[in-house]
Amino acid sequence: MSRMDLLVRRAMFEGREVDVIVNEGRIVEIRDCSAEIDLEEFEQVEDAYGLQLMASMTDVHVHLREPGFEYKEDIRSGLGAAAWGGFGNVLCMANTSPVNDSASVTEAMQEKANIYWPEGPRLFPIGALTKGLKGDELAPVAELRDAGCVAVSNDGVPVKNTDLFRKAMDYAANFGMTVIDHCEDPYMAVGVGVNEGEVSDRLGLAGQPDVAEALQVSRDVLLAEYLDIPIHLAHVSCEKAVEIIRQAKARGVKVTAETCPHYLLLTDEWLAEPENEYSAMGKVNPPLRTERDRQAMIAALNDGTIDFLATDHAPHGMHEKEVEMDVAPCGISGLDTALAATWALVQDGTLSREAFDRAWVTGPAQTFGLPVNRFQPGDTADFFLFDPEEEWVVGPGTMHSKGKNTPLAGTTLKGRVKTHFLAGKKIV
Ligand SMILES: [Zn+2]
């Protein structure tokens, strides 16, 4: 009998100790750990004693900054942060320089990924929806799809022209591509990455109102309904938007939505705490909202109104963030912290385990047609081994991303990825 490729020995899985058998990139069997297994039957044996077996996660909203801003992040460092963060599939946004609005940029991204991470994390570029993200001319969607893009988006720059956005949705749908929508009324969302409300008043900062997000969510959900075309809403952050999505789903609109870990963890009060006052580490677009919004996001993720999570990983140089609030760029570096921070929400009962698995594993993979591991025989062997007890302090020394810009800096998180397999191959 020929040998199997991999045995993962004594991992914790659904409360029991198991052995996992992998061959030719797929799960063959998961069975209760037995003492009399013949290790000679396996090419490779990985001891997982005390570690938890978890399915590899997918992040559909990542800014990798290459080409153009490699000092913030590059494809090598970004995929490294993903691998150590528990992510096996990464979708990267098009707001690079040049913008990813042509096959040559898409192909250059994939080439870099293949050089540095040939076994994965798998990189799936997202093409620009409009040329240069300028919002006035459609990008060549068919060319982008043929080059390997899995979706199109104007993320970072909401499309002002409703007629053009309608045409873009139609055009993308013709090529089987889903539009990922950055929902913000661009005329109203001119603040500095702070929620408009009591905290922005107290700090004397111009705010972004939640209604600016809800307005655009309404527009685009109605367009999706009118055209009968799927739309995916990026980084939903407020209760008003959730209510519109909930009603649209009840009517059968083909809308999916993501929120980000920071909207589940933090509120605009973070910016008002004495040690953080005016710190741009908490400046993000859309902004951190109120406690009421945070509770609404948690409830919506638990009940499925929000389909899944995405990091909106937005690395920046520290010199760019350690400046005044109104001139600092928006964004939080999220790949390193997402898993441990949201796993803590499962541990304290805030998020259901079902919602966690849907948020990071099944939801994004199903929406964008990527491989998914449900630990059934025949599933792709994408998983990592996680030490749920290991504590670590978020900071430059513990993050793999070049972007150290996070409001979680200095906090202690519990849980670390120890090793990660994709299609049965060890990537870290
Ligand atoms: Zn965005």
PDB file of N, CA and C and ligand atoms in Angstrom, residues 61 63 93 95 153-158 181-184 234-235 258 285-286 312, ligand 1:
ATOM      1  N   HIS A  61     -11.305  41.304   1.931  1.00  0.00           N
ATOM      2  CA  HIS A  61     -11.124  42.765   1.877  1.00  0.00           C
ATOM      3  C   HIS A  61      -9.779  43.162   2.482  1.00  0.00           C
ATOM      4  N   HIS A  63      -6.008  45.341   1.720  1.00  0.00           N
ATOM      5  CA  HIS A  63      -5.208  46.271   0.917  1.00  0.00           C
ATOM      6  C   HIS A  63      -3.744  45.850   1.054  1.00  0.00           C
ATOM      7  N   MET A  93      -7.675  44.489  -2.753  1.00  0.00           N
ATOM      8  CA  MET A  93      -8.364  45.611  -3.388  1.00  0.00           C
ATOM      9  C   MET A  93      -7.499  46.283  -4.466  1.00  0.00           C
ATOM     10  N   ASN A  95      -6.976  49.541  -5.164  1.00  0.00           N
ATOM     11  CA  ASN A  95      -6.468  50.921  -5.050  1.00  0.00           C
ATOM     12  C   ASN A  95      -4.956  50.970  -4.836  1.00  0.00           C
ATOM     13  N   SER A 153     -14.467  46.248  -7.811  1.00  0.00           N
ATOM     14  CA  SER A 153     -14.852  47.187  -6.755  1.00  0.00           C
ATOM     15  C   SER A 153     -14.216  48.540  -6.967  1.00  0.00           C
ATOM     16  N   ASN A 154     -14.943  49.564  -6.528  1.00  0.00           N
ATOM     17  CA  ASN A 154     -14.368  50.905  -6.493  1.00  0.00           C
ATOM     18  C   ASN A 154     -14.006  51.236  -5.052  1.00  0.00           C
ATOM     19  N   ASP A 155     -13.657  50.217  -4.265  1.00  0.00           N
ATOM     20  CA  ASP A 155     -13.445  50.425  -2.832  1.00  0.00           C
ATOM     21  C   ASP A 155     -12.480  51.577  -2.563  1.00  0.00           C
ATOM     22  N   GLY A 156     -12.864  52.384  -1.590  1.00  0.00           N
ATOM     23  CA  GLY A 156     -12.082  53.564  -1.253  1.00  0.00           C
ATOM     24  C   GLY A 156     -12.673  54.822  -1.870  1.00  0.00           C
ATOM     25  N   VAL A 157     -13.311  54.662  -3.032  1.00  0.00           N
ATOM     26  CA  VAL A 157     -13.870  55.819  -3.736  1.00  0.00           C
ATOM     27  C   VAL A 157     -15.292  55.473  -4.193  1.00  0.00           C
ATOM     28  N   PRO A 158     -16.300  55.761  -3.381  1.00  0.00           N
ATOM     29  CA  PRO A 158     -17.673  55.432  -3.768  1.00  0.00           C
ATOM     30  C   PRO A 158     -18.026  56.057  -5.113  1.00  0.00           C
ATOM     31  N   ASP A 181     -19.182  46.783  -3.004  1.00  0.00           N
ATOM     32  CA  ASP A 181     -19.607  48.177  -2.961  1.00  0.00           C
ATOM     33  C   ASP A 181     -19.112  48.879  -1.692  1.00  0.00           C
ATOM     34  N   HIS A 182     -18.372  49.964  -1.882  1.00  0.00           N
ATOM     35  CA  HIS A 182     -18.015  50.845  -0.758  1.00  0.00           C
ATOM     36  C   HIS A 182     -19.154  51.846  -0.599  1.00  0.00           C
ATOM     37  N   CYS A 183     -19.978  51.645   0.412  1.00  0.00           N
ATOM     38  CA  CYS A 183     -21.213  52.416   0.540  1.00  0.00           C
ATOM     39  C   CYS A 183     -21.030  53.648   1.403  1.00  0.00           C
ATOM     40  N   GLU A 184     -20.941  54.771   0.747  1.00  0.00           N
ATOM     41  CA  GLU A 184     -20.935  56.025   1.484  1.00  0.00           C
ATOM     42  C   GLU A 184     -21.339  57.130   0.534  1.00  0.00           C
ATOM     43  N   ALA A 234     -19.421  46.202   1.300  1.00  0.00           N
ATOM     44  CA  ALA A 234     -18.198  46.135   2.112  1.00  0.00           C
ATOM     45  C   ALA A 234     -18.374  46.881   3.439  1.00  0.00           C
ATOM     46  N   HIS A 235     -17.598  46.463   4.407  1.00  0.00           N
ATOM     47  CA  HIS A 235     -17.454  47.121   5.726  1.00  0.00           C
ATOM     48  C   HIS A 235     -18.665  47.919   6.198  1.00  0.00           C
ATOM     49  N   GLU A 258     -20.606  42.413   4.558  1.00  0.00           N
ATOM     50  CA  GLU A 258     -19.553  42.096   5.527  1.00  0.00           C
ATOM     51  C   GLU A 258     -19.452  43.244   6.534  1.00  0.00           C
ATOM     52  N   ASN A 285     -12.280  54.223   7.865  1.00  0.00           N
ATOM     53  CA  ASN A 285     -13.377  54.624   6.993  1.00  0.00           C
ATOM     54  C   ASN A 285     -14.158  53.397   6.537  1.00  0.00           C
ATOM     55  N   PRO A 286     -15.439  53.239   6.895  1.00  0.00           N
ATOM     56  CA  PRO A 286     -16.233  54.116   7.746  1.00  0.00           C
ATOM     57  C   PRO A 286     -15.706  54.142   9.192  1.00  0.00           C
ATOM     58  N   ASP A 312     -10.700  44.436   6.179  1.00  0.00           N
ATOM     59  CA  ASP A 312     -10.382  45.756   5.609  1.00  0.00           C
ATOM     60  C   ASP A 312      -8.954  46.142   6.040  1.00  0.00           C
TER      61      ASP A 312
HETATM   62 ZN    ZN B   1     -13.917  50.720   1.530  1.00  0.00          ZN
END
